[in-house]
mmCIF file of C-alpha atoms and ligand atoms in Angstrom:
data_model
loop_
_atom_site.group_PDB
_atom_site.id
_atom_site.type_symbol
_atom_site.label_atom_id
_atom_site.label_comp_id
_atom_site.label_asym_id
_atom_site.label_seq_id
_atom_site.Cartn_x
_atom_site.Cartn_y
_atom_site.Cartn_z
ATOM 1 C CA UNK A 128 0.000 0.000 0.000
ATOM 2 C CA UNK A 129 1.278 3.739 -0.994
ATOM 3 C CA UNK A 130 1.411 5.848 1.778
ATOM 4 C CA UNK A 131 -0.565 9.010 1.117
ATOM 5 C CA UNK A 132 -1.084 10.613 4.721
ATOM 6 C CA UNK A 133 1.199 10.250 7.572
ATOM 7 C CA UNK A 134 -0.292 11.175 11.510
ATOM 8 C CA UNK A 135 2.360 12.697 13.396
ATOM 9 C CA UNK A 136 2.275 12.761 17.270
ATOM 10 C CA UNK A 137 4.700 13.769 20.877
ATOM 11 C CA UNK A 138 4.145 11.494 23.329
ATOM 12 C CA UNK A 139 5.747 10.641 27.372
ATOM 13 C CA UNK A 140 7.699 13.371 28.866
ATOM 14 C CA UNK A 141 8.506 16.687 26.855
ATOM 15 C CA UNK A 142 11.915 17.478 25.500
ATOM 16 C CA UNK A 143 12.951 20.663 23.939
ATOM 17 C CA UNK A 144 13.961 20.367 20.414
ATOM 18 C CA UNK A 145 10.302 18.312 19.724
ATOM 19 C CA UNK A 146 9.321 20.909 17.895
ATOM 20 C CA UNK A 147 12.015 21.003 15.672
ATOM 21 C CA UNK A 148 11.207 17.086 14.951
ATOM 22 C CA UNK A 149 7.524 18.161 14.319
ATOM 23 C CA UNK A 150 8.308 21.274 11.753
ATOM 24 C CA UNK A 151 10.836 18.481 10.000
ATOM 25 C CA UNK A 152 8.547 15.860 9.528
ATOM 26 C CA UNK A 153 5.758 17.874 8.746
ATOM 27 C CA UNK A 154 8.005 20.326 5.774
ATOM 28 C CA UNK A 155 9.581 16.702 4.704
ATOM 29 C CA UNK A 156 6.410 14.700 4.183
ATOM 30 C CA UNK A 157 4.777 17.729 2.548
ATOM 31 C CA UNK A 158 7.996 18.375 0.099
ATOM 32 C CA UNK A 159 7.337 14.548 -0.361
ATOM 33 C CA UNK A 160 3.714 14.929 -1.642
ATOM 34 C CA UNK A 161 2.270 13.307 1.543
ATOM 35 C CA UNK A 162 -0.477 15.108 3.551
ATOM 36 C CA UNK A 163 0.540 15.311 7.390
ATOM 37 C CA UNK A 164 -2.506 14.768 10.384
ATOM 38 C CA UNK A 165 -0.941 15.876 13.760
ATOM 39 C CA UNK A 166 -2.474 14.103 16.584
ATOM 40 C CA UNK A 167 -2.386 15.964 20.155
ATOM 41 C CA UNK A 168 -1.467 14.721 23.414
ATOM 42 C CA UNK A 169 0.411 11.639 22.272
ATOM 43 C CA UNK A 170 -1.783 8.629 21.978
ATOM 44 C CA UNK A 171 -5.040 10.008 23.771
ATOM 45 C CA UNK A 172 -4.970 12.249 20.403
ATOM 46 C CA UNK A 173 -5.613 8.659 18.539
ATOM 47 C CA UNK A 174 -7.773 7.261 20.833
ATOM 48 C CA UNK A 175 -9.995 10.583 21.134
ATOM 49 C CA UNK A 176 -9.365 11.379 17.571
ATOM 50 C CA UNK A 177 -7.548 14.886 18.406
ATOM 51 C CA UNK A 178 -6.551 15.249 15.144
ATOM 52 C CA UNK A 179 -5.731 18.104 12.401
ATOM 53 C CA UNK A 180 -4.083 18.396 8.874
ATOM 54 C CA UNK A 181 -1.139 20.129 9.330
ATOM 55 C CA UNK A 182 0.152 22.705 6.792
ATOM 56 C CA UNK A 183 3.381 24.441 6.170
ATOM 57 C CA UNK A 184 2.270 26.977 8.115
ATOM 58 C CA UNK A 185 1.689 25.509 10.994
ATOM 59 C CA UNK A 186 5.050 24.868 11.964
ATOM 60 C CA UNK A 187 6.117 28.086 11.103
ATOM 61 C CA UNK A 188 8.581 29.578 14.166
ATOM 62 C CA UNK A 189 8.475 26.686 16.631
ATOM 63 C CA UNK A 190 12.194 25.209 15.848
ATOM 64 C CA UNK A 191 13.335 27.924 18.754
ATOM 65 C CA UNK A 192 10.234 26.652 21.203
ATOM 66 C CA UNK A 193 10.999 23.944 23.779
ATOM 67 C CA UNK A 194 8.199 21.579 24.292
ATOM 68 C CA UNK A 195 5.792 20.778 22.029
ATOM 69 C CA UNK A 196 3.298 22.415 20.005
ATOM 70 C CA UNK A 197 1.297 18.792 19.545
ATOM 71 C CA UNK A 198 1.330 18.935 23.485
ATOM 72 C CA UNK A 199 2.205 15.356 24.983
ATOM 73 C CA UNK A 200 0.529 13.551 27.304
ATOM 74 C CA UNK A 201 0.510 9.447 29.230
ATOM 75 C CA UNK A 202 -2.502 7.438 27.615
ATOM 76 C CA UNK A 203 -3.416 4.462 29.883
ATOM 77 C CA UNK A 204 -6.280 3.712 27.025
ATOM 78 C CA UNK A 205 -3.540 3.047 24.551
ATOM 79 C CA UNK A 206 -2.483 0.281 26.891
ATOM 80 C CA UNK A 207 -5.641 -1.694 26.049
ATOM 81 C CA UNK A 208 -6.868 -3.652 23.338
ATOM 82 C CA UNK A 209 -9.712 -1.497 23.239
ATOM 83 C CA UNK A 210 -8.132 1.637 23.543
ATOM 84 C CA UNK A 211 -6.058 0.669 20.571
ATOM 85 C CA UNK A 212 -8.664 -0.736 18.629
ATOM 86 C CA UNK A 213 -10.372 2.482 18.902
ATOM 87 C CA UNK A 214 -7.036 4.071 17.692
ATOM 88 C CA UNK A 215 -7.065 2.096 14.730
ATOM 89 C CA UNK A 216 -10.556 3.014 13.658
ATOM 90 C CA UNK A 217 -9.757 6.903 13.906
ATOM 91 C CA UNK A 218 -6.815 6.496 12.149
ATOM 92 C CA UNK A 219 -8.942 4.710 9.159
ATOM 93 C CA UNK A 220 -11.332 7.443 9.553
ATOM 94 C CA UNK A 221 -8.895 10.115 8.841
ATOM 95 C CA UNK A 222 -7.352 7.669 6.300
ATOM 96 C CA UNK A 223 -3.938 7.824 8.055
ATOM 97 C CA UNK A 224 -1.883 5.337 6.742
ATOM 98 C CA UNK A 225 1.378 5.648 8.635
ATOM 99 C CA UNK A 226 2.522 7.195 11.917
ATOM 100 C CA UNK A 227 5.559 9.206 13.289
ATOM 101 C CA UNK A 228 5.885 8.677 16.605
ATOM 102 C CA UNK A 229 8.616 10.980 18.682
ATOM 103 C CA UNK A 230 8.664 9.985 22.305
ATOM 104 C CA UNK A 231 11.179 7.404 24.736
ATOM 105 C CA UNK A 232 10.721 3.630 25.018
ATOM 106 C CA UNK A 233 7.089 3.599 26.689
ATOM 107 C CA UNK A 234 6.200 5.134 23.465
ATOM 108 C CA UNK A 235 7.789 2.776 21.237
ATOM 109 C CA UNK A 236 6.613 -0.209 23.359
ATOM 110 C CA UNK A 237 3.184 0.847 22.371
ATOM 111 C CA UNK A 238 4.179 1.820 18.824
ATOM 112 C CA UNK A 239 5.466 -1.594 18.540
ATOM 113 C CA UNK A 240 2.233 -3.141 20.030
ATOM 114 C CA UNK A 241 -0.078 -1.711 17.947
ATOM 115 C CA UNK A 242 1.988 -2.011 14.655
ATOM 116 C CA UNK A 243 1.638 -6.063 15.956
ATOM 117 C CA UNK A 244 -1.944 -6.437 16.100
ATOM 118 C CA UNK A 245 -2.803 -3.728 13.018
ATOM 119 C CA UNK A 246 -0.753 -3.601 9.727
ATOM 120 C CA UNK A 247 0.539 0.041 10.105
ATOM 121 C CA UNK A 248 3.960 0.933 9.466
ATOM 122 C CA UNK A 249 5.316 3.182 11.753
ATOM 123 C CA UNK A 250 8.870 4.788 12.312
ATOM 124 C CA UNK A 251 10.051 6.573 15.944
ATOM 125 C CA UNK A 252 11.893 9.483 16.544
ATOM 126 C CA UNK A 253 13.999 9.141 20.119
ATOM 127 C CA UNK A 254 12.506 12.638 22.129
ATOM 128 C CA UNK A 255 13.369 12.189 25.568
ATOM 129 C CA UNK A 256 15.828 14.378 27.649
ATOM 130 C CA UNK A 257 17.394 11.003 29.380
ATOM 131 C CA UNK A 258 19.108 9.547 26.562
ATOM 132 C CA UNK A 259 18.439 6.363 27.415
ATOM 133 C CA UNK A 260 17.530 4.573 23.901
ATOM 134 C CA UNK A 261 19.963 2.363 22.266
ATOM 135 C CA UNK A 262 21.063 2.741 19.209
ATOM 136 C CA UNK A 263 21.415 6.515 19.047
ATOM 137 C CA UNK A 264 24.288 8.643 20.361
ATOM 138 C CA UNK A 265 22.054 10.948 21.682
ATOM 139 C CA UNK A 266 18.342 11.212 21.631
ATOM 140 C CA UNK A 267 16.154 14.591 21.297
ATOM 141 C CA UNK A 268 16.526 16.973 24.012
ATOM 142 C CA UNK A 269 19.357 14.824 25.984
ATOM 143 C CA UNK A 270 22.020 18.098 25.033
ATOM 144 C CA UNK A 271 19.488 21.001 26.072
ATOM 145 C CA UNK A 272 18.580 19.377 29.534
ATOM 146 C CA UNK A 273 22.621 18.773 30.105
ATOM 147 C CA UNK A 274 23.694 22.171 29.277
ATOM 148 C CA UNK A 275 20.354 23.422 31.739
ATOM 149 C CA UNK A 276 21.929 21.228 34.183
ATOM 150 C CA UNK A 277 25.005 22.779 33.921
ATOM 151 C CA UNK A 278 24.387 26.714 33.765
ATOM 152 C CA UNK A 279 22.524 25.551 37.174
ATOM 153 C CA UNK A 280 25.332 23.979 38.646
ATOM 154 C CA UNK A 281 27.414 26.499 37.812
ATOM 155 C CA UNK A 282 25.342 29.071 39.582
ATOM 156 C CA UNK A 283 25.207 26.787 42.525
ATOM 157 C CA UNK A 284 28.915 26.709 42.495
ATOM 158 C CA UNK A 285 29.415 29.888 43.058
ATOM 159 C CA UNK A 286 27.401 29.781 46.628
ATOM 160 C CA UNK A 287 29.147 26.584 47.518
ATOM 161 C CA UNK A 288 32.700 28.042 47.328
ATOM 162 C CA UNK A 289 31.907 31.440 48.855
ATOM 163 C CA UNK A 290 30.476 29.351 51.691
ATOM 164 C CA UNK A 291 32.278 26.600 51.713
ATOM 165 C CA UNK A 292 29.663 23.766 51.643
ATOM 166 C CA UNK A 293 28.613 20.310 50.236
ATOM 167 C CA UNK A 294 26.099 20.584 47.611
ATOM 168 C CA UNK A 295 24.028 17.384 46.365
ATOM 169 C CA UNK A 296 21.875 17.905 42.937
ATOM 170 C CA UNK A 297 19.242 15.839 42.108
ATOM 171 C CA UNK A 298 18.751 15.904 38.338
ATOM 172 C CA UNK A 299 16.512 13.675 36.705
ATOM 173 C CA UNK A 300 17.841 10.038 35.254
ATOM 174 C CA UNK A 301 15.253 7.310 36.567
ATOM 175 C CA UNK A 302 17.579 4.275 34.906
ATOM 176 C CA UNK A 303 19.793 6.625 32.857
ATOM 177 C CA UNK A 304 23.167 7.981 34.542
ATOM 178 C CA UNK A 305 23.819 10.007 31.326
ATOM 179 C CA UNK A 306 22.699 13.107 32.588
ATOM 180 C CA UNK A 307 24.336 13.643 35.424
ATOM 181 C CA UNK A 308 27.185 11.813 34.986
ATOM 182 C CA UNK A 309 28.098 13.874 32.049
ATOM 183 C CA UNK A 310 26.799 17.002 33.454
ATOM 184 C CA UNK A 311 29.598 16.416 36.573
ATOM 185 C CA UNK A 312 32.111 16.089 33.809
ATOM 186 C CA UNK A 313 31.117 19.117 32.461
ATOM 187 C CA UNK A 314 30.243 21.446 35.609
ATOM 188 C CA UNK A 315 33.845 19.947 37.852
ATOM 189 C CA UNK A 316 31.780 18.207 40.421
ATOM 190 C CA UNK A 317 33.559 16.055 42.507
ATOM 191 C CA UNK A 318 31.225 12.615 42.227
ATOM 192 C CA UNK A 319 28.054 11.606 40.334
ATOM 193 C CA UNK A 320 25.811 8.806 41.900
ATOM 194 C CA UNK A 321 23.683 6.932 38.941
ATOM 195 C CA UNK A 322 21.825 3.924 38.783
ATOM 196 C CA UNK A 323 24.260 1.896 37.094
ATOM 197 C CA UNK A 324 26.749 1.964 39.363
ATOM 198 C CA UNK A 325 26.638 0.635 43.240
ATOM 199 C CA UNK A 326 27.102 3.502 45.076
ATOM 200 C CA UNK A 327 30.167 2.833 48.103
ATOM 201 C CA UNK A 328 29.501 5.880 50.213
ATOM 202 C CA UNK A 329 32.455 4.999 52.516
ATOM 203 C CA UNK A 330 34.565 5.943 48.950
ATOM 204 C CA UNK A 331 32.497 9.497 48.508
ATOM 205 C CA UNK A 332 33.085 10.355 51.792
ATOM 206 C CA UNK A 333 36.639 9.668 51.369
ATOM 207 C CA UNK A 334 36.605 12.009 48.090
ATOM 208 C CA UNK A 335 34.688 14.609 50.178
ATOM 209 C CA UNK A 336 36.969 14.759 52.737
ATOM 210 C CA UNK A 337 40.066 14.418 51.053
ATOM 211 C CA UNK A 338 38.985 17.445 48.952
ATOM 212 C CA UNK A 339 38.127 19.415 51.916
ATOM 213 C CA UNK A 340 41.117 18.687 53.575
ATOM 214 C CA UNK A 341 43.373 19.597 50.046
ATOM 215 C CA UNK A 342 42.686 22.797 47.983
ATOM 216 C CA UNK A 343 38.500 22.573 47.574
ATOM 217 C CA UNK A 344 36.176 24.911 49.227
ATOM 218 C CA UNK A 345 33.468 23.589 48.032
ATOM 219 C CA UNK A 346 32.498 20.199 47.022
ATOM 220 C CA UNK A 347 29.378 18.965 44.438
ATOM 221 C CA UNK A 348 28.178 15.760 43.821
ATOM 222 C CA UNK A 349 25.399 15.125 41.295
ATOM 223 C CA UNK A 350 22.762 12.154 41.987
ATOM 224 C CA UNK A 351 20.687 11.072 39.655
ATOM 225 C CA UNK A 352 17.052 10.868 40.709
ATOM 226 C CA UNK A 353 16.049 7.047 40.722
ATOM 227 C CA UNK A 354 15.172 4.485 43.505
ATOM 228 C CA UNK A 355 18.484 2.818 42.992
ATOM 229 C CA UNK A 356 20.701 5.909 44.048
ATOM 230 C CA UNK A 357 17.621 7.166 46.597
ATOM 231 C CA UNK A 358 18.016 10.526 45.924
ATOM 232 C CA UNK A 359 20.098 13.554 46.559
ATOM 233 C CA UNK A 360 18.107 14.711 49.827
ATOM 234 C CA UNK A 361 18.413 10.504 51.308
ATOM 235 C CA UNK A 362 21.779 10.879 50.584
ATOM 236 C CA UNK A 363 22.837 14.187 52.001
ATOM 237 C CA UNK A 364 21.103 13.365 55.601
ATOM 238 C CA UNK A 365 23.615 10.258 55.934
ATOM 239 C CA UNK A 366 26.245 12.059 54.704
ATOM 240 C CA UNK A 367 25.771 14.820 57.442
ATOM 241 C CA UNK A 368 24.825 12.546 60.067
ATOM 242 C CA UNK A 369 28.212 11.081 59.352
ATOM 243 C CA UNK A 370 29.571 14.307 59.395
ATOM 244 C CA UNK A 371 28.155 16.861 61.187
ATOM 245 C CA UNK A 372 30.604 19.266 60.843
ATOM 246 C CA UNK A 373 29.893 19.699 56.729
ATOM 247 C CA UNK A 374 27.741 22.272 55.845
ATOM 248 C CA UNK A 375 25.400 20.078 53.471
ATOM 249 C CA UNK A 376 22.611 21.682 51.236
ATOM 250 C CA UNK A 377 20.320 19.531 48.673
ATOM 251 C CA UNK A 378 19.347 21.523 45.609
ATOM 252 C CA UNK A 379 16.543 19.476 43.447
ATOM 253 C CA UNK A 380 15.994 20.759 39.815
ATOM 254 C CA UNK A 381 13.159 18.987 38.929
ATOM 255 C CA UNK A 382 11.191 20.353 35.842
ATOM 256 C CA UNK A 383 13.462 23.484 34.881
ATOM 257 C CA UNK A 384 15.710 20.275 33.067
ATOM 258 C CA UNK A 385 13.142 19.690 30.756
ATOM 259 C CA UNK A 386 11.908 23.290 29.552
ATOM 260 C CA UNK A 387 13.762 25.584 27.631
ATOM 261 C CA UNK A 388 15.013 26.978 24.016
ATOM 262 C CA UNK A 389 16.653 23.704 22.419
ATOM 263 C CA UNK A 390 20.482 24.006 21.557
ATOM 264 C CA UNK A 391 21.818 24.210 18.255
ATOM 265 C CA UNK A 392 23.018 20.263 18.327
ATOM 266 C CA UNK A 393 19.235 19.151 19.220
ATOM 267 C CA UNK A 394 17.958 21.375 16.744
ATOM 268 C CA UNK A 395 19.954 19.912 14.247
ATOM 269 C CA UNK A 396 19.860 16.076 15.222
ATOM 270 C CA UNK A 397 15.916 16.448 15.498
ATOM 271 C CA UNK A 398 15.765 18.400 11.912
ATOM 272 C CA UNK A 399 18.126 15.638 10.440
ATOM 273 C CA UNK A 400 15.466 12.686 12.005
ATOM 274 C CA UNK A 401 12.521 14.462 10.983
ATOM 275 C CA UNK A 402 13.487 13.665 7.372
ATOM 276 C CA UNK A 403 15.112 10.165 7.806
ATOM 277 C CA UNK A 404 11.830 9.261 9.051
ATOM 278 C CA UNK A 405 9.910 10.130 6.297
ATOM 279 C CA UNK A 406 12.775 9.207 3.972
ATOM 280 C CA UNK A 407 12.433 5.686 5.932
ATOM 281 C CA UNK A 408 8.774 5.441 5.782
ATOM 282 C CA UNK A 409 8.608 5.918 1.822
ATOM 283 C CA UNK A 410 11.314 3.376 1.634
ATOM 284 C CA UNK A 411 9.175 0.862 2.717
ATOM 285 C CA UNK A 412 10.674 0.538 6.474
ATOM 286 C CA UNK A 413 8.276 -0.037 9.357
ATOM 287 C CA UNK A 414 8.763 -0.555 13.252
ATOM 288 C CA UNK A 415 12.006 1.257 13.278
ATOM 289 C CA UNK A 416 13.648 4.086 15.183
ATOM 290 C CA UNK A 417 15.602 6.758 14.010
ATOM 291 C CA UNK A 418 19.075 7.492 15.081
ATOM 292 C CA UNK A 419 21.865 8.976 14.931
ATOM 293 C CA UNK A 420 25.738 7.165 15.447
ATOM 294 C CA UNK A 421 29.006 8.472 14.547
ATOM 295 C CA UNK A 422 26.609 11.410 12.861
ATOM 296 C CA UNK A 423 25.193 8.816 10.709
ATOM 297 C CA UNK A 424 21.631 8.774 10.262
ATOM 298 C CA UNK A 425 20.392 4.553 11.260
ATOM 299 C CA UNK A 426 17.780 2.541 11.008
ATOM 300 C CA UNK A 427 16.638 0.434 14.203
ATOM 301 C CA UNK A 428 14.195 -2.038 14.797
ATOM 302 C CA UNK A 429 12.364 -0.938 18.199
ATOM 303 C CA UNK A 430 13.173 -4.042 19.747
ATOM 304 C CA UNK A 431 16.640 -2.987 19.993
ATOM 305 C CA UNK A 432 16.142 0.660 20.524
ATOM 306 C CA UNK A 433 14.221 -0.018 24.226
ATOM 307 C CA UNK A 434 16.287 -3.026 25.390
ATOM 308 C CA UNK A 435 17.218 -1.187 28.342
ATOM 309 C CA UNK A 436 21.411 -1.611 28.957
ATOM 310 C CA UNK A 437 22.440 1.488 26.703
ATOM 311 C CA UNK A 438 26.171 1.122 27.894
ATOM 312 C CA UNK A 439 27.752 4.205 29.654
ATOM 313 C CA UNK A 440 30.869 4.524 28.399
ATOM 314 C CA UNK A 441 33.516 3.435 31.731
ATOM 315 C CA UNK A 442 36.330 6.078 30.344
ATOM 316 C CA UNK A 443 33.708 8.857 31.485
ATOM 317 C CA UNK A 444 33.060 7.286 34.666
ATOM 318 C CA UNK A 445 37.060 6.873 35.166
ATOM 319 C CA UNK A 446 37.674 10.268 33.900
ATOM 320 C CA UNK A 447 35.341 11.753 36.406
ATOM 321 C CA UNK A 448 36.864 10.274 39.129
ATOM 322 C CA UNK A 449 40.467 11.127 38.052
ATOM 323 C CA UNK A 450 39.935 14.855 37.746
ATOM 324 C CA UNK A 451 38.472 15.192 40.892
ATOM 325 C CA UNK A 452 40.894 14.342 43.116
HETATM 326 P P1 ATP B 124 9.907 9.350 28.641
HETATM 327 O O1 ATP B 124 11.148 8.526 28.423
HETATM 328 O O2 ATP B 124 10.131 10.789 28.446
HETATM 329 O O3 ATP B 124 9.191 9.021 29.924
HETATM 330 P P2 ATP B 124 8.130 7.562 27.265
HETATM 331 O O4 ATP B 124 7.768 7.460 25.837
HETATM 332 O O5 ATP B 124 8.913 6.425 27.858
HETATM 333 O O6 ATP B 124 8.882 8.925 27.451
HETATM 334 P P3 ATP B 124 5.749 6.763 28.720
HETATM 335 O O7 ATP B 124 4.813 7.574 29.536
HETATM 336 O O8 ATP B 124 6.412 5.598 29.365
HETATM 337 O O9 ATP B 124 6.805 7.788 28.127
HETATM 338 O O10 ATP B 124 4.961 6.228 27.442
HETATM 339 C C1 ATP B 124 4.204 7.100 26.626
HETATM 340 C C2 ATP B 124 2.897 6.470 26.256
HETATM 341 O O11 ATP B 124 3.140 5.268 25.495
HETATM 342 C C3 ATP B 124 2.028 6.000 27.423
HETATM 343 O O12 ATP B 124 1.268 7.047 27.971
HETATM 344 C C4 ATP B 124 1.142 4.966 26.746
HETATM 345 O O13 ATP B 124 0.077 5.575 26.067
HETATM 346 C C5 ATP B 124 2.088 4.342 25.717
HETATM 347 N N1 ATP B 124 2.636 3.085 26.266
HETATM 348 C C6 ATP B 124 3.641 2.952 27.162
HETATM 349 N N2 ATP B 124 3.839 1.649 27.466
HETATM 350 C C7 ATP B 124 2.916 0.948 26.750
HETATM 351 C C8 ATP B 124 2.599 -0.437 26.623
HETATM 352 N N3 ATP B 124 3.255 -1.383 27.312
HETATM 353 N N4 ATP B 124 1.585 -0.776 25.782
HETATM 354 C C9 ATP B 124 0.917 0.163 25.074
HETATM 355 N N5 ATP B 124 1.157 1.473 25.169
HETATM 356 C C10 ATP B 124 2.151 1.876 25.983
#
């Protein structure tokens, strides 16, 4: 079957540079000679049939926007058979015969479900500020959310030093170290506690007071927010109970990591999937994600793309704990 129409839609957690994916897939399939239907808030949008043909125009000035203009939202309908057979039948109705779908692995587990039980061919875009999809580099929003992590850590440096205290930042990472183990790399913090590593606090309190002790007035130590580090605040109460005499403050950043103009790199790696996946779709491809590696553009089936051991590379995690001795 020809594809004629493809339905676009955002879905799971915002991440700035969505728009950019949106404007690309939308000017690509058009250039193309395909009509585009966005769908709103994810895959409620499908299920409620939320759904509107999308022009040129309509993604006119949103590549600068963070967030997204289709608005994204969790759909525990979707998770049915019902709720996706209803999905199905407004997606006939509109006569959409292919989807984009930008959004992280819950989205692509559903993507793949329903592209099981229907025949519709459908190719993801990786939108999620945690970077935790396999087989991309990076994934769509990942560098905005890292450089928001660090202008904040930054400014929280400069309080640390002038007081001379022990800062722990939560930023967000559920099963994904990426973000702040790269954003202590990049801000000088002294440790970063993420879920894939054991944390031996007997070793960061060694660093802490080491560093103390040496040249450091300050000291920072990102934690990525996740039941298997327990969270900055958790953490900081042992850490003074063990020592009292630290002056220990917990700074959470919570939602300001996902909002935000998107940098130049997302921009850029979201206008370059837009295409591919449109590219890919008239190619024939289905039940693929879009990625990017060595600043290739790839293909990958969304098995692969959600298995959920993206490797952190142990040279950062080594390099980290060199430079902050
Ligand atoms: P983020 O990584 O930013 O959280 P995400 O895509 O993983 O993004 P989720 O909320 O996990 O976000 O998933 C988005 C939507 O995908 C859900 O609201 C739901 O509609 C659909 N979805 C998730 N898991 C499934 C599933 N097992 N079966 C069907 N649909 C699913």
């Amino acid at each position: 079957m020809s594809i004629k129409t493809i339905g676009l839609l955002t879905s799971g957690g915002d991440a700035p540079g969505m728009n950019a994916a949106v404007r690309s897939v939308t000017r690509s399939a058009i250039f193309n000679g395909l009509r585009v239907k966005a769908i709103f808030r994810g895959y409620r949008g499908l299920v409620t049939g939320e759904i509107k043909e999308f022009r040129t125009e309509n993604v006119s000035n949103i590549i600068q926007q963070g967030g997204t203009i289709l608005k994204t939202a969790r759909c525990t309908e979707f998770t049915t058979e019902e709720g996706r057979k209803i999905a199905y039948e407004n997606m006939r109705k509109e006569e959409i015969d292919a989807l984009v779908v930008i959004g992280g692995d819950g989205t692509f587990t559903g993507a793949r479900m329903f592209a099981r039980e229907y025949d519709v061919p459908i190719v993801g875009i990786p939108g999620t500020i945690d970077n935790d999809l396999c087989g991309t580099d990076s994934t769509i929003g990942y560098d905005t959310a890292l450089n928001t992590i660090v202008d904040a850590v930054d400014k929280i440096r400069d309080t640390a030093s002038s007081h001379e205290r022990l800062f722990f930042i939560e930023v967000m990472g559920r099963d994904a170290g990426f973000l702040a183990l790269n954003s202590a790399l990049a801000a000088g913090a002294e440790a970063a506690i993420i879920p894939e590593r054991k944390t031996h606090e007997e070793q960061l309190e060694e660093l802490i007071k080491n560093g103390f002790r040496k040249s450091k007035n300050s000291s920072i130590v990102l934690v990525a927010e996740s039941p298997k580090t327990g969270g900055a605040q958790a953490l900081a109460e042992r850490m003074h109970e063990a020592h009292p005499e630290y002056d220990v403050r917990v700074t959470i950043l919570g939602h300001l990591q996902r909002g935000g103009r998107p940098t130049a790199y997302d921009r850029i790696i979201a206008s370059r999937m837009g295409a591919a996946a449109v590219e890919a779709l008239l190619d024939g491809q289905r039940n693929i994600m879009v990625g990017i590696v060595n600043d290739k553009i790839v293909y990958v089936p969304f098995t692969q793309a959600i298995r959920d051991d993206k490797p952190l590379d142990p040279h950062i995690v080594q390099t980290l704990q060199a430079l902050s001795i």
